Coordinates of N, CA and C in Angstrom, one line a residue:
X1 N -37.3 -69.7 34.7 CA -37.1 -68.6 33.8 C -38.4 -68.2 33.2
X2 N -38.3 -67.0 33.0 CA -40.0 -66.3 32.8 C -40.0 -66.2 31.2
X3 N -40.6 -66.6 30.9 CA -41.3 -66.6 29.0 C -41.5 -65.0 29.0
X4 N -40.5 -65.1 28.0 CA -40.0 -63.9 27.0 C -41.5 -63.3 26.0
X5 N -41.5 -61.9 26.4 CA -43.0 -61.8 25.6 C -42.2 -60.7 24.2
X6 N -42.5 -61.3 22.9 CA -42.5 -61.0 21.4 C -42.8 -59.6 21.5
X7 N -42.1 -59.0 20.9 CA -42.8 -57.4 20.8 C -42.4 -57.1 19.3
X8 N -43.7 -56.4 19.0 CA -43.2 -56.2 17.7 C -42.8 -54.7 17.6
X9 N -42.9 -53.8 17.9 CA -42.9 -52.5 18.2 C -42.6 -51.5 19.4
X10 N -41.7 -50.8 19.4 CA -40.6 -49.8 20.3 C -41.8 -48.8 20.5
X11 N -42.7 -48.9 21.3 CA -43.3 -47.8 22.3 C -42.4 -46.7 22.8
X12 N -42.0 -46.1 22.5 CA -41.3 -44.7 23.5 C -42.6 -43.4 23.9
X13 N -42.0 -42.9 24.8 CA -42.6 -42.0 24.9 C -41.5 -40.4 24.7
X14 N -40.7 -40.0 23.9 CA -40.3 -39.1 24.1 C -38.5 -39.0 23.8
X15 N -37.5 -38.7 23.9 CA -36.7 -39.3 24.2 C -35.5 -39.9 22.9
X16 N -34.4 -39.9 23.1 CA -33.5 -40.3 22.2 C -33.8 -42.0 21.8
X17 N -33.8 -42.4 20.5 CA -33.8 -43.5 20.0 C -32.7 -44.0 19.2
X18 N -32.1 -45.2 19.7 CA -30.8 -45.5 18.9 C -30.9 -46.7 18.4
X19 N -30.6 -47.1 17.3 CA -30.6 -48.5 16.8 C -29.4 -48.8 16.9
X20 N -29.0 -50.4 17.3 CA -27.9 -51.2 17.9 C -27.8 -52.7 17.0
X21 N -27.1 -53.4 16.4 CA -27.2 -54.5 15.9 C -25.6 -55.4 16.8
X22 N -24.7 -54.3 17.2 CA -23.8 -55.1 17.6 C -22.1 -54.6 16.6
X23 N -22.3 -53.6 15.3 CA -21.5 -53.4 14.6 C -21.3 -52.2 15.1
X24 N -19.6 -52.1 14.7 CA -18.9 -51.0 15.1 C -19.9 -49.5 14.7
X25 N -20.4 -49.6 13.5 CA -20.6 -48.2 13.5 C -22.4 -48.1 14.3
X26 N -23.2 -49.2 14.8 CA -24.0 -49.0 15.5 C -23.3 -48.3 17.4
X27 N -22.4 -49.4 17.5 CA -21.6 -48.9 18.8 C -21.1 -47.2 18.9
X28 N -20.9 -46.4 17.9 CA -20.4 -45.4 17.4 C -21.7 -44.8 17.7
X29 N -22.9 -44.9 17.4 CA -23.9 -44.4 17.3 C -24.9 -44.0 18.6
X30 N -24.8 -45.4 19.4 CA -24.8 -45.7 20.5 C -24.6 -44.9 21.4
X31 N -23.2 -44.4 21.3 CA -22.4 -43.6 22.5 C -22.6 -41.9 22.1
X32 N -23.1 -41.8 20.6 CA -23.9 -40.1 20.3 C -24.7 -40.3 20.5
X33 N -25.9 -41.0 20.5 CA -26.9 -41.2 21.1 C -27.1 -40.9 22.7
X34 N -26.3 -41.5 23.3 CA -26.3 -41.1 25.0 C -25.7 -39.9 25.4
X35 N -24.7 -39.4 24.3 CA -25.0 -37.7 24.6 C -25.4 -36.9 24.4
X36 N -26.2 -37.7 23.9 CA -27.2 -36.4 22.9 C -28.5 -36.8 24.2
X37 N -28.7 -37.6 24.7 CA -29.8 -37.8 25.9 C -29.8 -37.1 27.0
X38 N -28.1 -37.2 27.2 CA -27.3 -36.4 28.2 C -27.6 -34.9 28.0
X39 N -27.1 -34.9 26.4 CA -27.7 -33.1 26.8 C -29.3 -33.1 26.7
X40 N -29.7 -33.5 26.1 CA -31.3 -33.0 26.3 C -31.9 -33.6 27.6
X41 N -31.3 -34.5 28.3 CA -31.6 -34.5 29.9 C -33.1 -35.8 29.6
X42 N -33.0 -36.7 28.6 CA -34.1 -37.5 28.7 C -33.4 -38.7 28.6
X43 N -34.7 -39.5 28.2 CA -34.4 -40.9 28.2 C -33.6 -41.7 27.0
X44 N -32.5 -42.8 27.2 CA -32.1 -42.9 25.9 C -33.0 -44.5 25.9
X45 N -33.2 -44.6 24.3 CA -34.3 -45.8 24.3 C -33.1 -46.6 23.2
X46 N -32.9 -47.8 23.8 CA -31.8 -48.5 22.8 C -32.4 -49.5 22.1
X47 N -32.7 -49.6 20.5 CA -33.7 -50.7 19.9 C -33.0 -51.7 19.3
X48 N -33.3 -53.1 19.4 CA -32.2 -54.0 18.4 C -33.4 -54.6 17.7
X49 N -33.5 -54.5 16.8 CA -34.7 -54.8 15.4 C -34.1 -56.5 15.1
X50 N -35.1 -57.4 15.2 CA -34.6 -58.5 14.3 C -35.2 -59.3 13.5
X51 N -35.1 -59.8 12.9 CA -36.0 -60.8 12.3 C -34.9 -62.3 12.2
X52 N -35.7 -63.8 11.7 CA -34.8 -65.3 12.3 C -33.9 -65.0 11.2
X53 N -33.9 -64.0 10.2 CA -32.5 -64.2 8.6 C -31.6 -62.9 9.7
X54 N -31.9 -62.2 10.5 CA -31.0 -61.4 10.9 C -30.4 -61.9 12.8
X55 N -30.8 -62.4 13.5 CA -30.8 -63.0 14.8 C -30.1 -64.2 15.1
X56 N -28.7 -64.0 15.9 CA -27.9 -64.7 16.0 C -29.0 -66.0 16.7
X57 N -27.8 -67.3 16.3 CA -29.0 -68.4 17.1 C -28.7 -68.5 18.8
X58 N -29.3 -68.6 19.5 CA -29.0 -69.0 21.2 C -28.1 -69.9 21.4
X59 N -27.1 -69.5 21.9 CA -26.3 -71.1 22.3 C -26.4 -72.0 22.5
X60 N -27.6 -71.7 23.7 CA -27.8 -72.6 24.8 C -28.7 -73.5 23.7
X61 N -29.2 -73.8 22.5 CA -30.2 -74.4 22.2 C -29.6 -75.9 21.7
X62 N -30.7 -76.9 21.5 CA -29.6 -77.8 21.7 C -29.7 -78.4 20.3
X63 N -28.0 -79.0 19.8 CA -28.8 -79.6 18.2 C -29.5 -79.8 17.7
X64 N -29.5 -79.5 16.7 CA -31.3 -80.2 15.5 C -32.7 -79.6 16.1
X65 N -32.1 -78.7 17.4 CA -33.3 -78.2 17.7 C -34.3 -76.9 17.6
X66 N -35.3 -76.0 17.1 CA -35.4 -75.0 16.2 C -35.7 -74.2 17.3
X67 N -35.0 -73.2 17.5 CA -35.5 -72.1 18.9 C -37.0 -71.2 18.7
X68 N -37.9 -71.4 19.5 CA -39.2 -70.5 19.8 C -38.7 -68.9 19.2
X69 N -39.6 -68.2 18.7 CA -39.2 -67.0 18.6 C -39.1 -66.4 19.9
X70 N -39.5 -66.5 20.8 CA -39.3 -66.2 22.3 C -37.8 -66.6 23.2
X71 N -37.4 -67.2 22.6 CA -36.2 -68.0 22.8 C -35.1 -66.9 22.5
X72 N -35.6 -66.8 21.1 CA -34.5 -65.8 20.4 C -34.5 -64.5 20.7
X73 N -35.5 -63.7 21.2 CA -36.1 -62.4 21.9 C -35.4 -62.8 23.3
X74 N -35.7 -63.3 24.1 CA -34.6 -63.0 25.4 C -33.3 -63.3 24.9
X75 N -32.9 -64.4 24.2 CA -31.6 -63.8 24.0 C -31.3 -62.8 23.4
X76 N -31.8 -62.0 22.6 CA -31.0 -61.1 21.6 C -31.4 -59.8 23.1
X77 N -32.2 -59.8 23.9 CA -32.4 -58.8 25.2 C -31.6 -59.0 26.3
X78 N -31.1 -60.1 25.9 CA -29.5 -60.0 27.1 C -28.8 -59.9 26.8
X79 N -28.5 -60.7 25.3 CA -27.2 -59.5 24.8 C -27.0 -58.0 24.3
X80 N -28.3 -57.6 24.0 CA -28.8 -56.2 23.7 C -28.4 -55.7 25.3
X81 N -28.8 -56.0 26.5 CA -28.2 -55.4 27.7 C -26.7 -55.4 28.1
X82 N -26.1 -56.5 28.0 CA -24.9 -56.6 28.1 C -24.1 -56.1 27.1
X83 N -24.5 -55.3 26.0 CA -23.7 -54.7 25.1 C -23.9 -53.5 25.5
X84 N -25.4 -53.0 26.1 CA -25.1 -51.4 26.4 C -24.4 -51.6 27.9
X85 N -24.6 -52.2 28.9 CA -23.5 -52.0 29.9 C -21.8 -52.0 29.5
X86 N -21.8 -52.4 28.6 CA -20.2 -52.7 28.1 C -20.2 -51.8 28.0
X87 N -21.2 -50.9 27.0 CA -20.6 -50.0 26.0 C -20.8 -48.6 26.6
X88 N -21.9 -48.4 27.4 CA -22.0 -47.2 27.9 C -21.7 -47.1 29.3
X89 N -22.2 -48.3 30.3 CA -21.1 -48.7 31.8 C -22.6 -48.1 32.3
X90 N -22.3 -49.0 33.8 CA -23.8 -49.5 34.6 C -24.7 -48.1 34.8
X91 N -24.1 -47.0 34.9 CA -24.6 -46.0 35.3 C -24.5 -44.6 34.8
X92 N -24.9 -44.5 33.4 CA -24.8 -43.8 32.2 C -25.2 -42.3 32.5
X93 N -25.5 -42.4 33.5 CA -26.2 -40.8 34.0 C -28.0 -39.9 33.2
X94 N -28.3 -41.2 33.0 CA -29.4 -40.9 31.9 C -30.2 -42.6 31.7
X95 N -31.9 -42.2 32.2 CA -32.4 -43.4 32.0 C -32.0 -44.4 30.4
X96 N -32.4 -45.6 31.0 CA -31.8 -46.5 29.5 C -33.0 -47.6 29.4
X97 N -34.0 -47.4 28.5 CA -34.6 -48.4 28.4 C -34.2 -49.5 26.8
X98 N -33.9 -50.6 27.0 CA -34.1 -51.7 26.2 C -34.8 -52.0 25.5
X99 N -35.0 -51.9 24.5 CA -36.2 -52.5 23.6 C -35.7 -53.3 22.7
X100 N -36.5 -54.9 22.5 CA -36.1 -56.2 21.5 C -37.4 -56.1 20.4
X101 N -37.5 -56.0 19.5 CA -37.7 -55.7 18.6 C -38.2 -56.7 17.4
X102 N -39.5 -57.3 17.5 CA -39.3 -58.6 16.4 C -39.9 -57.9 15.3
X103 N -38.8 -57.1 14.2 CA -39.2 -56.5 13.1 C -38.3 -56.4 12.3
X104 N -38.4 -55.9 10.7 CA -37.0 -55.5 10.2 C -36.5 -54.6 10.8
X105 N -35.5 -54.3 10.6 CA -34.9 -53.4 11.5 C -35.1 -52.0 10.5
X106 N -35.3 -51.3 9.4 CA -36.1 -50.3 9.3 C -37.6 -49.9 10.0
X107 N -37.7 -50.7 9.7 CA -39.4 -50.5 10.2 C -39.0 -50.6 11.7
X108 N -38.7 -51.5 12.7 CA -38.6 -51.3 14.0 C -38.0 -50.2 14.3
X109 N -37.0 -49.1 13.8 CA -37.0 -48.0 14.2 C -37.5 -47.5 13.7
X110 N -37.8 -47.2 12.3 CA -39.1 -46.1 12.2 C -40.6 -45.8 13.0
X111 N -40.8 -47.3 13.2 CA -42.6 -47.1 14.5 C -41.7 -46.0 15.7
X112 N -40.5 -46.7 16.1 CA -40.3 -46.1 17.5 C -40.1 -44.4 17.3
X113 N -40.1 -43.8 16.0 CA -40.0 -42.7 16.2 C -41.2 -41.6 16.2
X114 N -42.1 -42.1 16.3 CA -43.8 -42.0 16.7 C -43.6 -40.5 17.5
X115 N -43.3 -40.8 18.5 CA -43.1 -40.2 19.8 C -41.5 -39.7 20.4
X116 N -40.8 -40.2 19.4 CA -39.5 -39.9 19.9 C -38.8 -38.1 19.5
X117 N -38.1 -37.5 19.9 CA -37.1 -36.5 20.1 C -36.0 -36.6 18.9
X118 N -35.3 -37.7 18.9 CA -34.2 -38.0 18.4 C -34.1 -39.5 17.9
X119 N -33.2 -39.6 16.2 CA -33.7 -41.1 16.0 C -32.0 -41.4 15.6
X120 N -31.4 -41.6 16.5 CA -30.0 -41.8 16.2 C -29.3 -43.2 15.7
X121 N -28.6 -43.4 14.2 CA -28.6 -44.8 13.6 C -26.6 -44.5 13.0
X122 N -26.2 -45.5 12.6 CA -24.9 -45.7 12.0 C -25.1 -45.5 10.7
X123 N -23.7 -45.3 10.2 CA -24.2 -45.1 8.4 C -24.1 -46.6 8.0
X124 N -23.7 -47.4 8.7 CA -23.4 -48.8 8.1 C -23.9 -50.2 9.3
X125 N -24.6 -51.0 9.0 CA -24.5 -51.8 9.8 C -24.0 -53.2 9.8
X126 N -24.5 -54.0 9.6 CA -24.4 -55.8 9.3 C -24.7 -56.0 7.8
X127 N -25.2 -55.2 7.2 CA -25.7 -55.6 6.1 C -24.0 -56.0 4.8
X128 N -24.8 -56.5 3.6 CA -23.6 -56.8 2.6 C -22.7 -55.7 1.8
X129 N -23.7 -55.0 1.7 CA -23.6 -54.0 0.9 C -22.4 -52.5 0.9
X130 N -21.3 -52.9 0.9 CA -19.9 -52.2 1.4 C -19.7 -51.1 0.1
X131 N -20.4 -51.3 -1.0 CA -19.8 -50.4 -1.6 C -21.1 -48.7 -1.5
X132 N -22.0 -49.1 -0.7 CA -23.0 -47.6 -0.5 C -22.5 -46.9 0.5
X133 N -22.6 -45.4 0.1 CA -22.4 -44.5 1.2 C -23.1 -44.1 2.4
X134 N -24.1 -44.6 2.2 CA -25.1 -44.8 3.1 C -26.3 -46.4 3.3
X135 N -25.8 -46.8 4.6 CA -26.7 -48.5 4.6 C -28.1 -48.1 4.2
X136 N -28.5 -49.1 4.2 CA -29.8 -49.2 3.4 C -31.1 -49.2 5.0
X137 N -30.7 -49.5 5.6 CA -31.5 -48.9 6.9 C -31.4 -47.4 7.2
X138 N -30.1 -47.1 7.6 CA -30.1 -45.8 7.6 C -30.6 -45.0 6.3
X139 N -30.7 -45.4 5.6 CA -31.6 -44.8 4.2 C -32.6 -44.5 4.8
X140 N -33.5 -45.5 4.5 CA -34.5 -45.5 4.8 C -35.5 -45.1 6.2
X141 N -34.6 -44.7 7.1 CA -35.1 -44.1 8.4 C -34.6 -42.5 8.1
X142 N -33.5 -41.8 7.3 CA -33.6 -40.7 6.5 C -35.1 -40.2 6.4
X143 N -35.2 -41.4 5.4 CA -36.5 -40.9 4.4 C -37.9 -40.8 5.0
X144 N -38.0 -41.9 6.3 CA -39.7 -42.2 6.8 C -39.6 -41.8 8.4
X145 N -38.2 -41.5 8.9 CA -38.7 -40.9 10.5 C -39.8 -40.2 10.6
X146 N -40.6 -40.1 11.7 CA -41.0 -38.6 11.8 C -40.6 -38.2 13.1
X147 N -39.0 -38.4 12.7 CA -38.0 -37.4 13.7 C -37.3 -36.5 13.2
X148 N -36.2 -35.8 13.8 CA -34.8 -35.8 13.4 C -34.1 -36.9 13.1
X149 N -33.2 -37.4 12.5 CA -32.5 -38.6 12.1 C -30.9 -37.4 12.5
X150 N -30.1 -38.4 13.6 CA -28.6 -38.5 13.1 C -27.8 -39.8 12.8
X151 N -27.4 -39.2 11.5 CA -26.7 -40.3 11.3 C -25.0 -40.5 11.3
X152 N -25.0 -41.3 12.0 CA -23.1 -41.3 13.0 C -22.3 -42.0 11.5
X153 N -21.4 -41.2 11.3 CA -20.2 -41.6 10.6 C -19.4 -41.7 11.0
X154 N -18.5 -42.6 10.7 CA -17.6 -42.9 11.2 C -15.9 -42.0 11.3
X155 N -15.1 -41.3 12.1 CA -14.1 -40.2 12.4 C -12.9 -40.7 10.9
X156 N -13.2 -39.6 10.3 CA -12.1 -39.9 9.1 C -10.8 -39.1 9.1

């Protein structure tokens, strides 16, 4: 198995940007994101931001024993792939690059919108905070993209 290299930052060049943690209204987000790629005919760039308070632990790791940050980066990039194959299916009609992300997840999407088209996020994600109308990432990628920001609500 090949050693997972740390990235701290979503390099895009151009192109729709979606942030993904795994929650319904990121999945929601996800699939506007890919048509929004679809129509603008570019690349969709899928980012999953983490830091070790937000990053599920590896399975495979074995008791009492503390996973490499590298550890945690390929896993959260295979399940970050296997959730967009689920979610969007093997052949989306529109390039799909992966990006793992060792940052908060504000800030990991905000770098990636550098260069990006489109910075597409959920109004809600993992976070505790149930009684805001707007999550506190999605805030804050509002306020500091230097994109367009859409932000996916959920069908009421």
């Amino acid at each position: 198995m090949r050693e997972q290299q740390l990235v701290e930052r979503a390099d895009v060049a151009g192109g729709v940007v979606v942030g993904v943690d795994g929650s319904r209204s990121s999945l929601r987000a996800l699939r506007a994101a890919l048509e929004e790629a679809r129509l603008r005919g570019c690349t969709l760039h899928v980012v999953r931001a983490w830091t070790l308070r937000t990053a599920p632990r590896p399975p495979d790791t074995p008791g009492g024993a503390v996973p490499t940050l590298q550890e945690y980066a390929g896993y959260l990039e295979r399940c970050t792939e296997e959730l967009v194959t689920e979610h969007v299916g093997p052949s989306p009609g529109v390039p799909v690059e992966v990006h793992v992300v060792h940052s908060p997840s504000p800030q990991g999407l905000i770098s990636a919108t550098d260069n990006a088209d489109l910075l597409v996020v959920g109004h809600r994600g993992r976070g505790g905070f149930s009684g805001l109308v707007l999550g506190s990432v999605a805030d804050q990628c509002v306020r500091h993209a230097r994109c367009p920001v859409l932000v996916v609500r959920p069908n009421i």
